[in-house]
PDB file of C-alpha atoms in Angstrom:
ATOM      1  CA  UNK A   1      89.960  81.298 148.776  1.00  0.00           C
ATOM      2  CA  UNK A   2      91.052  82.360 152.272  1.00  0.00           C
ATOM      3  CA  UNK A   3      91.111  78.754 153.461  1.00  0.00           C
ATOM      4  CA  UNK A   4      93.316  77.761 150.548  1.00  0.00           C
ATOM      5  CA  UNK A   5      95.781  80.571 151.224  1.00  0.00           C
ATOM      6  CA  UNK A   6      95.963  79.613 154.897  1.00  0.00           C
ATOM      7  CA  UNK A   7      96.593  75.996 153.902  1.00  0.00           C
ATOM      8  CA  UNK A   8      99.405  77.066 151.633  1.00  0.00           C
ATOM      9  CA  UNK A   9     100.929  79.245 154.324  1.00  0.00           C
ATOM     10  CA  UNK A  10     101.053  76.245 156.623  1.00  0.00           C
ATOM     11  CA  UNK A  11     102.977  74.349 153.939  1.00  0.00           C
ATOM     12  CA  UNK A  12     105.465  77.208 153.792  1.00  0.00           C
ATOM     13  CA  UNK A  13     105.807  77.070 157.607  1.00  0.00           C
ATOM     14  CA  UNK A  14     104.529  80.562 158.215  1.00  0.00           C
ATOM     15  CA  UNK A  15     105.204  80.022 161.889  1.00  0.00           C
ATOM     16  CA  UNK A  16     105.182  82.841 164.408  1.00  0.00           C
ATOM     17  CA  UNK A  17     108.278  81.955 166.367  1.00  0.00           C
ATOM     18  CA  UNK A  18     107.907  82.806 170.032  1.00  0.00           C
ATOM     19  CA  UNK A  19     111.517  82.678 171.142  1.00  0.00           C
ATOM     20  CA  UNK A  20     113.199  85.406 173.162  1.00  0.00           C
ATOM     21  CA  UNK A  21     115.351  88.174 171.786  1.00  0.00           C
ATOM     22  CA  UNK A  22     119.114  88.178 171.998  1.00  0.00           C
ATOM     23  CA  UNK A  23     121.071  91.173 173.201  1.00  0.00           C
ATOM     24  CA  UNK A  24     119.863  93.543 170.507  1.00  0.00           C
ATOM     25  CA  UNK A  25     118.944  97.023 171.686  1.00  0.00           C
ATOM     26  CA  UNK A  26     115.652  98.670 170.652  1.00  0.00           C
ATOM     27  CA  UNK A  27     117.635 100.851 168.239  1.00  0.00           C
ATOM     28  CA  UNK A  28     119.253  97.790 166.636  1.00  0.00           C
ATOM     29  CA  UNK A  29     115.901  96.056 166.299  1.00  0.00           C
ATOM     30  CA  UNK A  30     114.377  99.144 164.702  1.00  0.00           C
ATOM     31  CA  UNK A  31     117.288  99.462 162.266  1.00  0.00           C
ATOM     32  CA  UNK A  32     117.012  95.800 161.293  1.00  0.00           C
ATOM     33  CA  UNK A  33     113.276  96.080 160.630  1.00  0.00           C
ATOM     34  CA  UNK A  34     113.811  99.210 158.547  1.00  0.00           C
ATOM     35  CA  UNK A  35     116.489  97.391 156.527  1.00  0.00           C
ATOM     36  CA  UNK A  36     114.115  94.501 155.784  1.00  0.00           C
ATOM     37  CA  UNK A  37     111.265  96.885 154.954  1.00  0.00           C
ATOM     38  CA  UNK A  38     113.406  98.622 152.336  1.00  0.00           C
ATOM     39  CA  UNK A  39     114.045  95.276 150.648  1.00  0.00           C
ATOM     40  CA  UNK A  40     110.338  94.430 150.603  1.00  0.00           C
ATOM     41  CA  UNK A  41     109.356  97.902 149.410  1.00  0.00           C
ATOM     42  CA  UNK A  42     111.816  97.727 146.506  1.00  0.00           C
ATOM     43  CA  UNK A  43     110.285  94.446 145.329  1.00  0.00           C
ATOM     44  CA  UNK A  44     106.632  95.214 146.036  1.00  0.00           C
ATOM     45  CA  UNK A  45     105.827  96.214 142.445  1.00  0.00           C
ATOM     46  CA  UNK A  46     108.803  94.575 140.752  1.00  0.00           C
ATOM     47  CA  UNK A  47     107.685  92.476 137.740  1.00  0.00           C
ATOM     48  CA  UNK A  48     108.536  88.775 137.568  1.00  0.00           C
ATOM     49  CA  UNK A  49     108.300  86.025 134.984  1.00  0.00           C
ATOM     50  CA  UNK A  50     105.342  83.630 135.060  1.00  0.00           C
ATOM     51  CA  UNK A  51     104.391  80.782 132.735  1.00  0.00           C
ATOM     52  CA  UNK A  52     100.660  80.983 133.313  1.00  0.00           C
ATOM     53  CA  UNK A  53      99.107  84.141 131.844  1.00  0.00           C
ATOM     54  CA  UNK A  54      96.941  86.477 133.886  1.00  0.00           C
ATOM     55  CA  UNK A  55      93.316  85.911 132.871  1.00  0.00           C
ATOM     56  CA  UNK A  56      90.372  88.094 133.986  1.00  0.00           C
ATOM     57  CA  UNK A  57      88.196  86.316 136.529  1.00  0.00           C
ATOM     58  CA  UNK A  58      85.110  86.320 134.300  1.00  0.00           C
ATOM     59  CA  UNK A  59      87.016  84.526 131.508  1.00  0.00           C
ATOM     60  CA  UNK A  60      88.632  81.781 133.565  1.00  0.00           C
ATOM     61  CA  UNK A  61      87.825  78.098 133.192  1.00  0.00           C
ATOM     62  CA  UNK A  62      87.020  76.483 136.533  1.00  0.00           C
ATOM     63  CA  UNK A  63      88.410  72.994 137.061  1.00  0.00           C
ATOM     64  CA  UNK A  64      86.433  71.756 140.059  1.00  0.00           C
ATOM     65  CA  UNK A  65      88.525  68.584 140.288  1.00  0.00           C
ATOM     66  CA  UNK A  66      91.483  70.701 141.465  1.00  0.00           C
ATOM     67  CA  UNK A  67      89.415  73.075 143.613  1.00  0.00           C
ATOM     68  CA  UNK A  68      91.331  72.176 146.801  1.00  0.00           C
ATOM     69  CA  UNK A  69      94.762  71.996 145.213  1.00  0.00           C
ATOM     70  CA  UNK A  70      97.496  74.443 144.275  1.00  0.00           C
ATOM     71  CA  UNK A  71      99.965  74.551 141.397  1.00  0.00           C
ATOM     72  CA  UNK A  72     103.553  75.650 141.955  1.00  0.00           C
ATOM     73  CA  UNK A  73     105.837  77.156 139.326  1.00  0.00           C
ATOM     74  CA  UNK A  74     109.570  77.061 140.032  1.00  0.00           C
ATOM     75  CA  UNK A  75     111.631  80.027 138.833  1.00  0.00           C
ATOM     76  CA  UNK A  76     115.109  79.728 140.294  1.00  0.00           C
ATOM     77  CA  UNK A  77     115.231  82.067 143.281  1.00  0.00           C
ATOM     78  CA  UNK A  78     111.442  82.396 143.613  1.00  0.00           C
ATOM     79  CA  UNK A  79     108.342  80.234 143.342  1.00  0.00           C
ATOM     80  CA  UNK A  80     104.801  81.088 142.267  1.00  0.00           C
ATOM     81  CA  UNK A  81     101.704  79.388 143.613  1.00  0.00           C
ATOM     82  CA  UNK A  82      98.467  79.290 141.619  1.00  0.00           C
ATOM     83  CA  UNK A  83      94.956  78.238 142.538  1.00  0.00           C
ATOM     84  CA  UNK A  84      94.270  74.738 141.229  1.00  0.00           C
ATOM     85  CA  UNK A  85      90.723  75.505 140.115  1.00  0.00           C
ATOM     86  CA  UNK A  86      91.142  78.599 137.920  1.00  0.00           C
ATOM     87  CA  UNK A  87      94.935  79.063 137.984  1.00  0.00           C
ATOM     88  CA  UNK A  88      94.948  82.620 139.333  1.00  0.00           C
ATOM     89  CA  UNK A  89      98.111  83.709 141.126  1.00  0.00           C
ATOM     90  CA  UNK A  90      97.924  83.296 144.894  1.00  0.00           C
ATOM     91  CA  UNK A  91     101.469  83.785 146.102  1.00  0.00           C
ATOM     92  CA  UNK A  92     104.996  84.819 145.145  1.00  0.00           C
ATOM     93  CA  UNK A  93     107.787  83.849 147.515  1.00  0.00           C
ATOM     94  CA  UNK A  94     111.548  83.876 147.325  1.00  0.00           C
ATOM     95  CA  UNK A  95     113.620  80.812 148.204  1.00  0.00           C
ATOM     96  CA  UNK A  96     117.173  80.027 149.319  1.00  0.00           C
ATOM     97  CA  UNK A  97     119.641  77.647 147.677  1.00  0.00           C
ATOM     98  CA  UNK A  98     117.720  74.694 149.159  1.00  0.00           C
ATOM     99  CA  UNK A  99     114.424  75.936 147.653  1.00  0.00           C
ATOM    100  CA  UNK A 100     113.085  76.755 151.115  1.00  0.00           C
ATOM    101  CA  UNK A 101     111.045  79.954 151.656  1.00  0.00           C
ATOM    102  CA  UNK A 102     113.457  82.780 152.426  1.00  0.00           C
ATOM    103  CA  UNK A 103     113.035  86.422 151.465  1.00  0.00           C
ATOM    104  CA  UNK A 104     110.164  88.524 150.178  1.00  0.00           C
ATOM    105  CA  UNK A 105     106.678  87.057 149.807  1.00  0.00           C
ATOM    106  CA  UNK A 106     103.530  88.534 148.276  1.00  0.00           C
ATOM    107  CA  UNK A 107      99.939  87.291 148.555  1.00  0.00           C
ATOM    108  CA  UNK A 108      97.182  87.996 146.035  1.00  0.00           C
ATOM    109  CA  UNK A 109      93.380  87.791 146.051  1.00  0.00           C
ATOM    110  CA  UNK A 110      91.253  85.976 143.451  1.00  0.00           C
ATOM    111  CA  UNK A 111      91.528  88.969 141.120  1.00  0.00           C
ATOM    112  CA  UNK A 112      95.322  88.962 141.561  1.00  0.00           C
ATOM    113  CA  UNK A 113      95.302  92.191 143.532  1.00  0.00           C
ATOM    114  CA  UNK A 114      98.210  92.402 145.974  1.00  0.00           C
ATOM    115  CA  UNK A 115      96.842  91.988 149.517  1.00  0.00           C
ATOM    116  CA  UNK A 116      99.915  91.238 151.674  1.00  0.00           C
ATOM    117  CA  UNK A 117     103.692  91.617 151.683  1.00  0.00           C
ATOM    118  CA  UNK A 118     106.337  90.483 154.112  1.00  0.00           C
ATOM    119  CA  UNK A 119     109.729  88.858 154.583  1.00  0.00           C
ATOM    120  CA  UNK A 120     110.528  85.320 155.693  1.00  0.00           C
ATOM    121  CA  UNK A 121     113.766  84.231 157.315  1.00  0.00           C
ATOM    122  CA  UNK A 122     114.975  80.697 158.045  1.00  0.00           C
ATOM    123  CA  UNK A 123     112.322  78.240 159.215  1.00  0.00           C
ATOM    124  CA  UNK A 124     109.664  80.463 157.660  1.00  0.00           C
ATOM    125  CA  UNK A 125     109.607  83.061 160.441  1.00  0.00           C
ATOM    126  CA  UNK A 126     108.733  86.705 159.852  1.00  0.00           C
ATOM    127  CA  UNK A 127     111.038  89.682 160.135  1.00  0.00           C
ATOM    128  CA  UNK A 128     110.251  93.226 159.146  1.00  0.00           C
ATOM    129  CA  UNK A 129     106.788  94.693 158.794  1.00  0.00           C
ATOM    130  CA  UNK A 130     103.953  92.515 157.527  1.00  0.00           C
ATOM    131  CA  UNK A 131     101.661  94.789 155.529  1.00  0.00           C
ATOM    132  CA  UNK A 132      98.181  94.110 154.180  1.00  0.00           C
ATOM    133  CA  UNK A 133      96.417  96.103 151.486  1.00  0.00           C
ATOM    134  CA  UNK A 134      92.938  96.812 150.232  1.00  0.00           C
ATOM    135  CA  UNK A 135      92.307  95.339 146.745  1.00  0.00           C
ATOM    136  CA  UNK A 136      92.494  98.899 145.412  1.00  0.00           C
ATOM    137  CA  UNK A 137      96.039  99.279 146.754  1.00  0.00           C
ATOM    138  CA  UNK A 138      95.636 101.367 149.906  1.00  0.00           C
ATOM    139  CA  UNK A 139      97.494 100.245 153.049  1.00  0.00           C
ATOM    140  CA  UNK A 140      95.145  98.285 155.328  1.00  0.00           C
ATOM    141  CA  UNK A 141      97.360  97.207 158.228  1.00  0.00           C
ATOM    142  CA  UNK A 142     100.938  96.764 159.380  1.00  0.00           C
ATOM    143  CA  UNK A 143     102.592  94.751 162.130  1.00  0.00           C
ATOM    144  CA  UNK A 144     106.373  94.614 162.842  1.00  0.00           C
ATOM    145  CA  UNK A 145     108.322  91.406 163.557  1.00  0.00           C
ATOM    146  CA  UNK A 146     111.893  90.710 164.643  1.00  0.00           C
ATOM    147  CA  UNK A 147     113.087  87.142 164.050  1.00  0.00           C
ATOM    148  CA  UNK A 148     109.532  85.841 164.329  1.00  0.00           C
ATOM    149  CA  UNK A 149     108.438  87.815 167.365  1.00  0.00           C
ATOM    150  CA  UNK A 150     106.020  90.737 167.331  1.00  0.00           C
ATOM    151  CA  UNK A 151     107.820  93.891 168.444  1.00  0.00           C
ATOM    152  CA  UNK A 152     105.221  96.612 168.153  1.00  0.00           C
ATOM    153  CA  UNK A 153     101.599  97.489 167.654  1.00  0.00           C
ATOM    154  CA  UNK A 154      99.159  96.374 165.003  1.00  0.00           C
ATOM    155  CA  UNK A 155      97.986  99.464 163.151  1.00  0.00           C
ATOM    156  CA  UNK A 156      94.909  99.312 160.924  1.00  0.00           C
ATOM    157  CA  UNK A 157      93.846 101.993 158.457  1.00  0.00           C
ATOM    158  CA  UNK A 158      90.721 103.166 156.719  1.00  0.00           C
ATOM    159  CA  UNK A 159      90.979 103.346 152.925  1.00  0.00           C
ATOM    160  CA  UNK A 160      91.309 107.104 153.362  1.00  0.00           C
ATOM    161  CA  UNK A 161      94.614 106.564 155.172  1.00  0.00           C
ATOM    162  CA  UNK A 162      93.235 107.575 158.568  1.00  0.00           C
ATOM    163  CA  UNK A 163      94.124 105.290 161.476  1.00  0.00           C
ATOM    164  CA  UNK A 164      91.344 102.884 162.407  1.00  0.00           C
ATOM    165  CA  UNK A 165      92.991 100.924 165.223  1.00  0.00           C
ATOM    166  CA  UNK A 166      96.196 100.736 167.248  1.00  0.00           C
ATOM    167  CA  UNK A 167      96.614  97.582 169.323  1.00  0.00           C
ATOM    168  CA  UNK A 168      99.655  96.349 171.227  1.00  0.00           C
ATOM    169  CA  UNK A 169     100.279  92.701 170.361  1.00  0.00           C
ATOM    170  CA  UNK A 170     102.020  89.516 171.392  1.00  0.00           C
ATOM    171  CA  UNK A 171     101.908  85.956 170.022  1.00  0.00           C
ATOM    172  CA  UNK A 172      98.498  85.348 171.641  1.00  0.00           C
ATOM    173  CA  UNK A 173      96.821  88.421 170.159  1.00  0.00           C
ATOM    174  CA  UNK A 174      96.135  91.835 171.635  1.00  0.00           C
ATOM    175  CA  UNK A 175      98.215  92.429 174.763  1.00  0.00           C
ATOM    176  CA  UNK A 176      98.145  95.877 176.332  1.00  0.00           C
ATOM    177  CA  UNK A 177      96.235  98.903 175.119  1.00  0.00           C
ATOM    178  CA  UNK A 178      93.865  98.729 172.158  1.00  0.00           C
ATOM    179  CA  UNK A 179      92.293 101.859 170.716  1.00  0.00           C
ATOM    180  CA  UNK A 180      89.809 102.033 167.846  1.00  0.00           C
ATOM    181  CA  UNK A 181      89.038 105.330 166.132  1.00  0.00           C
ATOM    182  CA  UNK A 182      86.284 106.828 164.043  1.00  0.00           C
ATOM    183  CA  UNK A 183      87.398 107.977 160.622  1.00  0.00           C
ATOM    184  CA  UNK A 184      87.234 111.579 161.850  1.00  0.00           C
ATOM    185  CA  UNK A 185      90.064 110.740 164.271  1.00  0.00           C
ATOM    186  CA  UNK A 186      88.036 110.658 167.478  1.00  0.00           C
ATOM    187  CA  UNK A 187      88.386 107.640 169.703  1.00  0.00           C
ATOM    188  CA  UNK A 188      85.687 104.967 169.497  1.00  0.00           C
ATOM    189  CA  UNK A 189      86.936 102.271 171.895  1.00  0.00           C
ATOM    190  CA  UNK A 190      89.642 102.170 174.563  1.00  0.00           C
ATOM    191  CA  UNK A 191      90.309  98.731 176.044  1.00  0.00           C
ATOM    192  CA  UNK A 192      93.117  96.855 177.776  1.00  0.00           C
ATOM    193  CA  UNK A 193      93.921  93.220 176.988  1.00  0.00           C
ATOM    194  CA  UNK A 194      96.038  90.494 178.549  1.00  0.00           C
ATOM    195  CA  UNK A 195      97.030  87.741 176.131  1.00  0.00           C
ATOM    196  CA  UNK A 196      94.060  88.369 173.869  1.00  0.00           C
ATOM    197  CA  UNK A 197      91.444  88.796 176.612  1.00  0.00           C
ATOM    198  CA  UNK A 198      89.856  92.008 177.873  1.00  0.00           C
ATOM    199  CA  UNK A 199      90.996  93.118 181.320  1.00  0.00           C
ATOM    200  CA  UNK A 200      89.946  96.146 183.364  1.00  0.00           C
ATOM    201  CA  UNK A 201      87.475  98.834 182.348  1.00  0.00           C
ATOM    202  CA  UNK A 202      86.868  99.261 178.633  1.00  0.00           C
ATOM    203  CA  UNK A 203      85.294 102.506 177.435  1.00  0.00           C
ATOM    204  CA  UNK A 204      83.357 103.140 174.223  1.00  0.00           C
ATOM    205  CA  UNK A 205      82.555 106.589 172.842  1.00  0.00           C
ATOM    206  CA  UNK A 206      80.002 108.234 170.610  1.00  0.00           C
ATOM    207  CA  UNK A 207      81.315 109.934 167.503  1.00  0.00           C
ATOM    208  CA  UNK A 208      80.866 113.310 169.214  1.00  0.00           C
ATOM    209  CA  UNK A 209      83.381 112.283 171.893  1.00  0.00           C
ATOM    210  CA  UNK A 210      80.894 111.574 174.690  1.00  0.00           C
ATOM    211  CA  UNK A 211      81.203 108.318 176.631  1.00  0.00           C
ATOM    212  CA  UNK A 212      78.832 105.617 175.377  1.00  0.00           C
ATOM    213  CA  UNK A 213      79.639 102.878 177.901  1.00  0.00           C
ATOM    214  CA  UNK A 214      81.987 101.716 180.652  1.00  0.00           C
ATOM    215  CA  UNK A 215      82.490  97.967 180.731  1.00  0.00           C
ATOM    216  CA  UNK A 216      84.627  96.218 183.394  1.00  0.00           C
ATOM    217  CA  UNK A 217      86.265  92.918 182.381  1.00  0.00           C
ATOM    218  CA  UNK A 218      88.110  90.139 184.139  1.00  0.00           C
ATOM    219  CA  UNK A 219      89.871  87.402 182.190  1.00  0.00           C
ATOM    220  CA  UNK A 220      87.951  88.281 179.037  1.00  0.00           C
ATOM    221  CA  UNK A 221      84.482  88.307 180.599  1.00  0.00           C
ATOM    222  CA  UNK A 222      82.350  91.190 181.803  1.00  0.00           C
ATOM    223  CA  UNK A 223      82.672  91.411 185.572  1.00  0.00           C
ATOM    224  CA  UNK A 224      81.244  94.282 187.584  1.00  0.00           C
ATOM    225  CA  UNK A 225      78.939  97.175 186.838  1.00  0.00           C
ATOM    226  CA  UNK A 226      78.514  98.056 183.158  1.00  0.00           C
ATOM    227  CA  UNK A 227      77.018 101.473 182.486  1.00  0.00           C
ATOM    228  CA  UNK A 228      75.585 102.735 179.202  1.00  0.00           C
ATOM    229  CA  UNK A 229      75.028 106.450 178.580  1.00  0.00           C
ATOM    230  CA  UNK A 230      72.922 108.596 176.276  1.00  0.00           C
ATOM    231  CA  UNK A 231      74.805 111.023 173.996  1.00  0.00           C
ATOM    232  CA  UNK A 232      74.003 113.838 176.450  1.00  0.00           C
ATOM    233  CA  UNK A 233      75.831 112.029 179.277  1.00  0.00           C
ATOM    234  CA  UNK A 234      72.800 110.812 181.212  1.00  0.00           C
ATOM    235  CA  UNK A 235      72.766 107.184 182.315  1.00  0.00           C
ATOM    236  CA  UNK A 236      70.813 104.955 179.957  1.00  0.00           C
ATOM    237  CA  UNK A 237      71.220 101.573 181.640  1.00  0.00           C
ATOM    238  CA  UNK A 238      73.183  99.878 184.418  1.00  0.00           C
ATOM    239  CA  UNK A 239      73.772  96.165 184.653  1.00  0.00           C
ATOM    240  CA  UNK A 240      75.970  94.019 186.877  1.00  0.00           C
ATOM    241  CA  UNK A 241      77.914  91.075 185.498  1.00  0.00           C
ATOM    242  CA  UNK A 242      79.708  88.201 187.180  1.00  0.00           C
ATOM    243  CA  UNK A 243      82.051  86.125 185.044  1.00  0.00           C
ATOM    244  CA  UNK A 244      80.233  87.231 181.911  1.00  0.00           C
ATOM    245  CA  UNK A 245      76.704  86.601 183.164  1.00  0.00           C
ATOM    246  CA  UNK A 246      74.243  89.362 184.166  1.00  0.00           C
ATOM    247  CA  UNK A 247      73.163  89.342 187.815  1.00  0.00           C
ATOM    248  CA  UNK A 248      70.399  91.232 189.603  1.00  0.00           C
ATOM    249  CA  UNK A 249      72.449  92.281 192.593  1.00  0.00           C
ATOM    250  CA  UNK A 250      76.066  93.165 193.247  1.00  0.00           C
TER     251      UNK A 250
END
């Protein structure tokens, strides 16, 4: 299922454009993203016409011959994409006058639960906030884009709505600070990344707030003295690493 969605996204040119910004100020970028988000929000639950009926998963006929294919329905200013095997809805996306992806898109899981929303501009690049959802409808994550470039932090949520993770991002992944939290709000991990790789000292914590470990990294590999602690603060273990490999001496 996930592989098929990713394949379809590549057809739609879901490309993360890595160009530079123009002369827009942070306030202008924020206003633009908010404008796009309002458009997406207004259409998130908006009904749309479909030729293929929604059928419960347990009652679907599986056509294994079309297991790796998709079926597209064309509806004027939007298209629908269905799984070739059991014809469940996978994607809704709006198109421009040339039938190219442009506007709001929505992704669905195999039970046709909404799992992602976003907005595509020309050449299939993202603008606005890409949001993912749990199958039960709760917000799972959000990440803002401006003309295809990430302009903020990835924020992940527990189903309860509590923040699970805040990570600064760029096109290569986490870049900057990354913090992961327990559901009670206390910090669980505090790391720094450079282009998707750990850099500097990362710290993990027990749920009671005490430090669990201190782990130095260099270019994504453990490098230096890593220390693990017991919940009472006493040292549990010390180990030296060099380029990711444990060594006996400094």
